[in-house]
């Protein structure tokens, strides 16, 4: 049996950050993962270029049962801090829309950077090791088929069940239950929504995309929406999906720059124009919406009908019958309850020496680099506490 100061379970973004910080502070750290290579989710993120943070990071861009929990860690490790690390490693980057920062080259550069930081800290690796955990009240014992190690501190950084094809599972939740920690019910987030048979007309628009504002019991997100053969996707829909609950509506503003009464003015100016031709949308979508509204030539519609049509185009209700699940979800909402953890160190209030960070915790960011920033921030917080 090998003894360490800390064992980190999960060689993803949060786990590697935590191990690197602790190792460089002189702690003897072991990083364990059941998959053979680190950073699987980093490698596939941002189309392979890793949207590694967001300049606009703020606590209100994160979902949690306790909206204040993330403030401490996010305030102590900022996007500027991670960007400094990126630049120190000579990684070229660029900014896209909405504060999103990406590698110019490959996401592999971010993984190699984190591996390098772990090496600087003398971190030991145990990859491809499916582990079990025991606790005798003082030390945590982590055992796999080929080795057994122990430490007075254990960090759960094994993420959530989103994208199981890269090895994601509910291991963090099972471990939390083993130690009596409460969970906030997890569900897929940043995930496409599916539509039922009553919305078949819209599913026939598969491949059509347009800029909208999508809202589901939270803030509205103005980005592209994409119709698919199963329902709705695109950045605006993925964002709204994190707030969506089964049975609820998603409302889409197809014309976010138009006032609700714009059709009345259009009728006065172009009475013979058809609604389909007037809608500044892709042809197939404009035709479908006009058909659903039952309006052809503006002159033939009453002012009341046009006012109602304008209002509906500004808040078109869809009632999804589900999501595409964890297989297509970028992250998970819910997880280990923040009520169980210190917001400063991420240590369990119930089990001294046990920590939880990253996606395993009930803190979920918006699309656009926010979840990686939470990984860096929570990993750094615990790395400094170990």
PDB file of C-alpha atoms in Angstrom, residues 229-385:
ATOM      1  CA  UNK A 229     -35.429  15.342 -37.096  1.00  0.00           C
ATOM      2  CA  UNK A 230     -36.070  14.798 -33.384  1.00  0.00           C
ATOM      3  CA  UNK A 231     -36.855  18.317 -32.238  1.00  0.00           C
ATOM      4  CA  UNK A 232     -34.872  21.431 -31.352  1.00  0.00           C
ATOM      5  CA  UNK A 233     -31.156  22.075 -30.918  1.00  0.00           C
ATOM      6  CA  UNK A 234     -28.604  24.840 -31.467  1.00  0.00           C
ATOM      7  CA  UNK A 235     -26.943  27.087 -28.844  1.00  0.00           C
ATOM      8  CA  UNK A 236     -30.125  28.955 -27.839  1.00  0.00           C
ATOM      9  CA  UNK A 237     -31.970  25.691 -27.207  1.00  0.00           C
ATOM     10  CA  UNK A 238     -29.045  24.064 -25.387  1.00  0.00           C
ATOM     11  CA  UNK A 239     -28.885  27.068 -23.073  1.00  0.00           C
ATOM     12  CA  UNK A 240     -32.625  27.019 -22.376  1.00  0.00           C
ATOM     13  CA  UNK A 241     -32.564  23.243 -21.816  1.00  0.00           C
ATOM     14  CA  UNK A 242     -30.638  23.653 -18.567  1.00  0.00           C
ATOM     15  CA  UNK A 243     -33.665  25.490 -17.127  1.00  0.00           C
ATOM     16  CA  UNK A 244     -36.301  23.276 -18.740  1.00  0.00           C
ATOM     17  CA  UNK A 245     -38.307  20.792 -16.666  1.00  0.00           C
ATOM     18  CA  UNK A 246     -40.415  17.933 -17.963  1.00  0.00           C
ATOM     19  CA  UNK A 247     -43.878  19.102 -18.986  1.00  0.00           C
ATOM     20  CA  UNK A 248     -42.918  22.769 -19.239  1.00  0.00           C
ATOM     21  CA  UNK A 249     -42.917  24.990 -22.312  1.00  0.00           C
ATOM     22  CA  UNK A 250     -40.052  26.530 -24.188  1.00  0.00           C
ATOM     23  CA  UNK A 251     -40.909  29.871 -25.768  1.00  0.00           C
ATOM     24  CA  UNK A 252     -39.112  31.041 -28.876  1.00  0.00           C
ATOM     25  CA  UNK A 253     -39.026  34.605 -30.128  1.00  0.00           C
ATOM     26  CA  UNK A 254     -38.486  34.184 -33.855  1.00  0.00           C
ATOM     27  CA  UNK A 255     -38.189  37.953 -34.378  1.00  0.00           C
ATOM     28  CA  UNK A 256     -36.296  39.349 -31.374  1.00  0.00           C
ATOM     29  CA  UNK A 257     -35.788  42.735 -33.036  1.00  0.00           C
ATOM     30  CA  UNK A 258     -39.452  43.315 -33.966  1.00  0.00           C
ATOM     31  CA  UNK A 259     -42.173  44.845 -31.744  1.00  0.00           C
ATOM     32  CA  UNK A 260     -45.252  42.677 -31.298  1.00  0.00           C
ATOM     33  CA  UNK A 261     -47.429  45.032 -33.410  1.00  0.00           C
ATOM     34  CA  UNK A 262     -45.095  45.200 -36.412  1.00  0.00           C
ATOM     35  CA  UNK A 263     -47.597  43.391 -38.640  1.00  0.00           C
ATOM     36  CA  UNK A 264     -50.123  46.197 -38.244  1.00  0.00           C
ATOM     37  CA  UNK A 265     -47.640  48.703 -39.659  1.00  0.00           C
ATOM     38  CA  UNK A 266     -46.715  46.236 -42.408  1.00  0.00           C
ATOM     39  CA  UNK A 267     -50.374  45.876 -43.346  1.00  0.00           C
ATOM     40  CA  UNK A 268     -50.694  49.620 -43.817  1.00  0.00           C
ATOM     41  CA  UNK A 269     -47.531  49.823 -45.920  1.00  0.00           C
ATOM     42  CA  UNK A 270     -47.821  46.569 -47.899  1.00  0.00           C
ATOM     43  CA  UNK A 271     -51.429  45.320 -47.681  1.00  0.00           C
ATOM     44  CA  UNK A 272     -51.001  42.879 -50.552  1.00  0.00           C
ATOM     45  CA  UNK A 273     -47.852  41.288 -49.118  1.00  0.00           C
ATOM     46  CA  UNK A 274     -48.037  37.753 -47.777  1.00  0.00           C
ATOM     47  CA  UNK A 275     -46.897  36.959 -44.268  1.00  0.00           C
ATOM     48  CA  UNK A 276     -44.631  34.211 -45.603  1.00  0.00           C
ATOM     49  CA  UNK A 277     -42.735  36.707 -47.773  1.00  0.00           C
ATOM     50  CA  UNK A 278     -42.505  39.314 -45.028  1.00  0.00           C
ATOM     51  CA  UNK A 279     -40.980  37.056 -42.376  1.00  0.00           C
ATOM     52  CA  UNK A 280     -37.171  37.596 -42.329  1.00  0.00           C
ATOM     53  CA  UNK A 281     -36.601  33.882 -41.790  1.00  0.00           C
ATOM     54  CA  UNK A 282     -35.481  30.877 -43.873  1.00  0.00           C
ATOM     55  CA  UNK A 283     -38.144  30.143 -46.509  1.00  0.00           C
ATOM     56  CA  UNK A 284     -39.215  26.744 -45.161  1.00  0.00           C
ATOM     57  CA  UNK A 285     -39.582  28.093 -41.638  1.00  0.00           C
ATOM     58  CA  UNK A 286     -41.468  31.223 -42.781  1.00  0.00           C
ATOM     59  CA  UNK A 287     -43.875  29.059 -44.765  1.00  0.00           C
ATOM     60  CA  UNK A 288     -44.489  26.727 -41.822  1.00  0.00           C
ATOM     61  CA  UNK A 289     -45.101  29.559 -39.355  1.00  0.00           C
ATOM     62  CA  UNK A 290     -47.484  31.378 -41.729  1.00  0.00           C
ATOM     63  CA  UNK A 291     -49.371  28.120 -42.269  1.00  0.00           C
ATOM     64  CA  UNK A 292     -49.656  27.517 -38.536  1.00  0.00           C
ATOM     65  CA  UNK A 293     -50.906  31.081 -38.008  1.00  0.00           C
ATOM     66  CA  UNK A 294     -53.428  30.730 -40.815  1.00  0.00           C
ATOM     67  CA  UNK A 295     -52.455  34.041 -42.417  1.00  0.00           C
ATOM     68  CA  UNK A 296     -51.601  34.589 -46.065  1.00  0.00           C
ATOM     69  CA  UNK A 297     -52.155  38.115 -47.444  1.00  0.00           C
ATOM     70  CA  UNK A 298     -52.041  40.805 -44.754  1.00  0.00           C
ATOM     71  CA  UNK A 299     -55.012  42.697 -46.218  1.00  0.00           C
ATOM     72  CA  UNK A 300     -57.193  39.652 -45.673  1.00  0.00           C
ATOM     73  CA  UNK A 301     -56.410  39.451 -41.948  1.00  0.00           C
ATOM     74  CA  UNK A 302     -58.028  41.530 -39.206  1.00  0.00           C
ATOM     75  CA  UNK A 303     -55.899  43.797 -37.041  1.00  0.00           C
ATOM     76  CA  UNK A 304     -56.728  41.556 -34.086  1.00  0.00           C
ATOM     77  CA  UNK A 305     -55.455  38.513 -35.932  1.00  0.00           C
ATOM     78  CA  UNK A 306     -52.263  40.286 -36.964  1.00  0.00           C
ATOM     79  CA  UNK A 307     -51.640  41.535 -33.440  1.00  0.00           C
ATOM     80  CA  UNK A 308     -52.108  37.994 -32.117  1.00  0.00           C
ATOM     81  CA  UNK A 309     -49.788  36.641 -34.816  1.00  0.00           C
ATOM     82  CA  UNK A 310     -47.090  39.147 -33.887  1.00  0.00           C
ATOM     83  CA  UNK A 311     -47.368  38.197 -30.233  1.00  0.00           C
ATOM     84  CA  UNK A 312     -47.150  34.502 -31.035  1.00  0.00           C
ATOM     85  CA  UNK A 313     -44.116  34.965 -33.289  1.00  0.00           C
ATOM     86  CA  UNK A 314     -42.487  36.713 -30.334  1.00  0.00           C
ATOM     87  CA  UNK A 315     -43.250  33.897 -27.874  1.00  0.00           C
ATOM     88  CA  UNK A 316     -43.972  30.750 -29.862  1.00  0.00           C
ATOM     89  CA  UNK A 317     -44.711  27.945 -27.396  1.00  0.00           C
ATOM     90  CA  UNK A 318     -43.199  24.496 -27.830  1.00  0.00           C
ATOM     91  CA  UNK A 319     -43.847  21.759 -25.293  1.00  0.00           C
ATOM     92  CA  UNK A 320     -40.956  19.285 -25.609  1.00  0.00           C
ATOM     93  CA  UNK A 321     -41.697  15.692 -24.667  1.00  0.00           C
ATOM     94  CA  UNK A 322     -38.127  15.146 -23.420  1.00  0.00           C
ATOM     95  CA  UNK A 323     -34.452  15.594 -24.170  1.00  0.00           C
ATOM     96  CA  UNK A 324     -31.909  13.544 -26.065  1.00  0.00           C
ATOM     97  CA  UNK A 325     -30.563  12.455 -22.681  1.00  0.00           C
ATOM     98  CA  UNK A 326     -27.095  12.088 -21.214  1.00  0.00           C
ATOM     99  CA  UNK A 327     -25.753  10.685 -24.494  1.00  0.00           C
ATOM    100  CA  UNK A 328     -26.059  14.147 -26.082  1.00  0.00           C
ATOM    101  CA  UNK A 329     -25.923  16.347 -22.964  1.00  0.00           C
ATOM    102  CA  UNK A 330     -22.773  18.427 -22.611  1.00  0.00           C
ATOM    103  CA  UNK A 331     -23.108  18.610 -18.819  1.00  0.00           C
ATOM    104  CA  UNK A 332     -25.362  17.621 -15.937  1.00  0.00           C
ATOM    105  CA  UNK A 333     -27.531  19.870 -13.790  1.00  0.00           C
ATOM    106  CA  UNK A 334     -27.664  18.748 -10.158  1.00  0.00           C
ATOM    107  CA  UNK A 335     -25.237  16.476  -8.357  1.00  0.00           C
ATOM    108  CA  UNK A 336     -23.661  16.593  -4.916  1.00  0.00           C
ATOM    109  CA  UNK A 337     -25.545  19.189  -2.890  1.00  0.00           C
ATOM    110  CA  UNK A 338     -23.631  22.376  -2.167  1.00  0.00           C
ATOM    111  CA  UNK A 339     -25.223  22.316   1.300  1.00  0.00           C
ATOM    112  CA  UNK A 340     -22.835  19.452   2.037  1.00  0.00           C
ATOM    113  CA  UNK A 341     -19.702  21.407   1.106  1.00  0.00           C
ATOM    114  CA  UNK A 342     -17.611  24.373   2.161  1.00  0.00           C
ATOM    115  CA  UNK A 343     -17.757  27.025  -0.569  1.00  0.00           C
ATOM    116  CA  UNK A 344     -14.155  27.981   0.230  1.00  0.00           C
ATOM    117  CA  UNK A 345     -12.489  24.555   0.127  1.00  0.00           C
ATOM    118  CA  UNK A 346     -15.153  22.197  -1.336  1.00  0.00           C
ATOM    119  CA  UNK A 347     -14.639  19.942   1.699  1.00  0.00           C
ATOM    120  CA  UNK A 348     -17.539  17.889   2.997  1.00  0.00           C
ATOM    121  CA  UNK A 349     -19.114  19.199   6.174  1.00  0.00           C
ATOM    122  CA  UNK A 350     -20.124  15.646   7.041  1.00  0.00           C
ATOM    123  CA  UNK A 351     -16.917  13.710   6.261  1.00  0.00           C
ATOM    124  CA  UNK A 352     -13.675  15.578   7.054  1.00  0.00           C
ATOM    125  CA  UNK A 353     -11.043  15.039   4.379  1.00  0.00           C
ATOM    126  CA  UNK A 354     -13.574  14.380   1.601  1.00  0.00           C
ATOM    127  CA  UNK A 355     -13.901  16.964  -1.176  1.00  0.00           C
ATOM    128  CA  UNK A 356     -16.022  17.297  -4.331  1.00  0.00           C
ATOM    129  CA  UNK A 357     -15.294  19.558  -7.316  1.00  0.00           C
ATOM    130  CA  UNK A 358     -16.249  20.241 -10.932  1.00  0.00           C
ATOM    131  CA  UNK A 359     -19.293  18.728 -12.589  1.00  0.00           C
ATOM    132  CA  UNK A 360     -19.825  16.282  -9.709  1.00  0.00           C
ATOM    133  CA  UNK A 361     -21.155  19.237  -7.696  1.00  0.00           C
ATOM    134  CA  UNK A 362     -24.533  20.968  -8.126  1.00  0.00           C
ATOM    135  CA  UNK A 363     -23.034  23.924 -10.010  1.00  0.00           C
ATOM    136  CA  UNK A 364     -23.692  24.068 -13.769  1.00  0.00           C
ATOM    137  CA  UNK A 365     -22.584  26.825 -16.103  1.00  0.00           C
ATOM    138  CA  UNK A 366     -24.045  28.215 -19.281  1.00  0.00           C
ATOM    139  CA  UNK A 367     -22.777  27.105 -22.658  1.00  0.00           C
ATOM    140  CA  UNK A 368     -19.607  28.890 -23.733  1.00  0.00           C
ATOM    141  CA  UNK A 369     -16.678  27.961 -21.460  1.00  0.00           C
ATOM    142  CA  UNK A 370     -18.389  28.534 -18.118  1.00  0.00           C
ATOM    143  CA  UNK A 371     -18.266  24.905 -17.023  1.00  0.00           C
ATOM    144  CA  UNK A 372     -14.542  24.724 -17.660  1.00  0.00           C
ATOM    145  CA  UNK A 373     -14.062  27.888 -15.610  1.00  0.00           C
ATOM    146  CA  UNK A 374     -15.958  26.237 -12.754  1.00  0.00           C
ATOM    147  CA  UNK A 375     -13.656  23.212 -13.110  1.00  0.00           C
ATOM    148  CA  UNK A 376     -10.541  25.398 -12.917  1.00  0.00           C
ATOM    149  CA  UNK A 377     -11.906  27.489 -10.041  1.00  0.00           C
ATOM    150  CA  UNK A 378     -13.215  24.641  -7.884  1.00  0.00           C
ATOM    151  CA  UNK A 379     -10.122  22.544  -8.622  1.00  0.00           C
ATOM    152  CA  UNK A 380      -7.856  25.429  -7.622  1.00  0.00           C
ATOM    153  CA  UNK A 381      -9.834  26.055  -4.433  1.00  0.00           C
ATOM    154  CA  UNK A 382      -9.453  22.453  -3.286  1.00  0.00           C
ATOM    155  CA  UNK A 383      -5.848  22.219  -4.510  1.00  0.00           C
ATOM    156  CA  UNK A 384      -4.958  25.114  -2.213  1.00  0.00           C
ATOM    157  CA  UNK A 385      -6.866  23.502   0.671  1.00  0.00           C
TER     158      UNK A 385
END
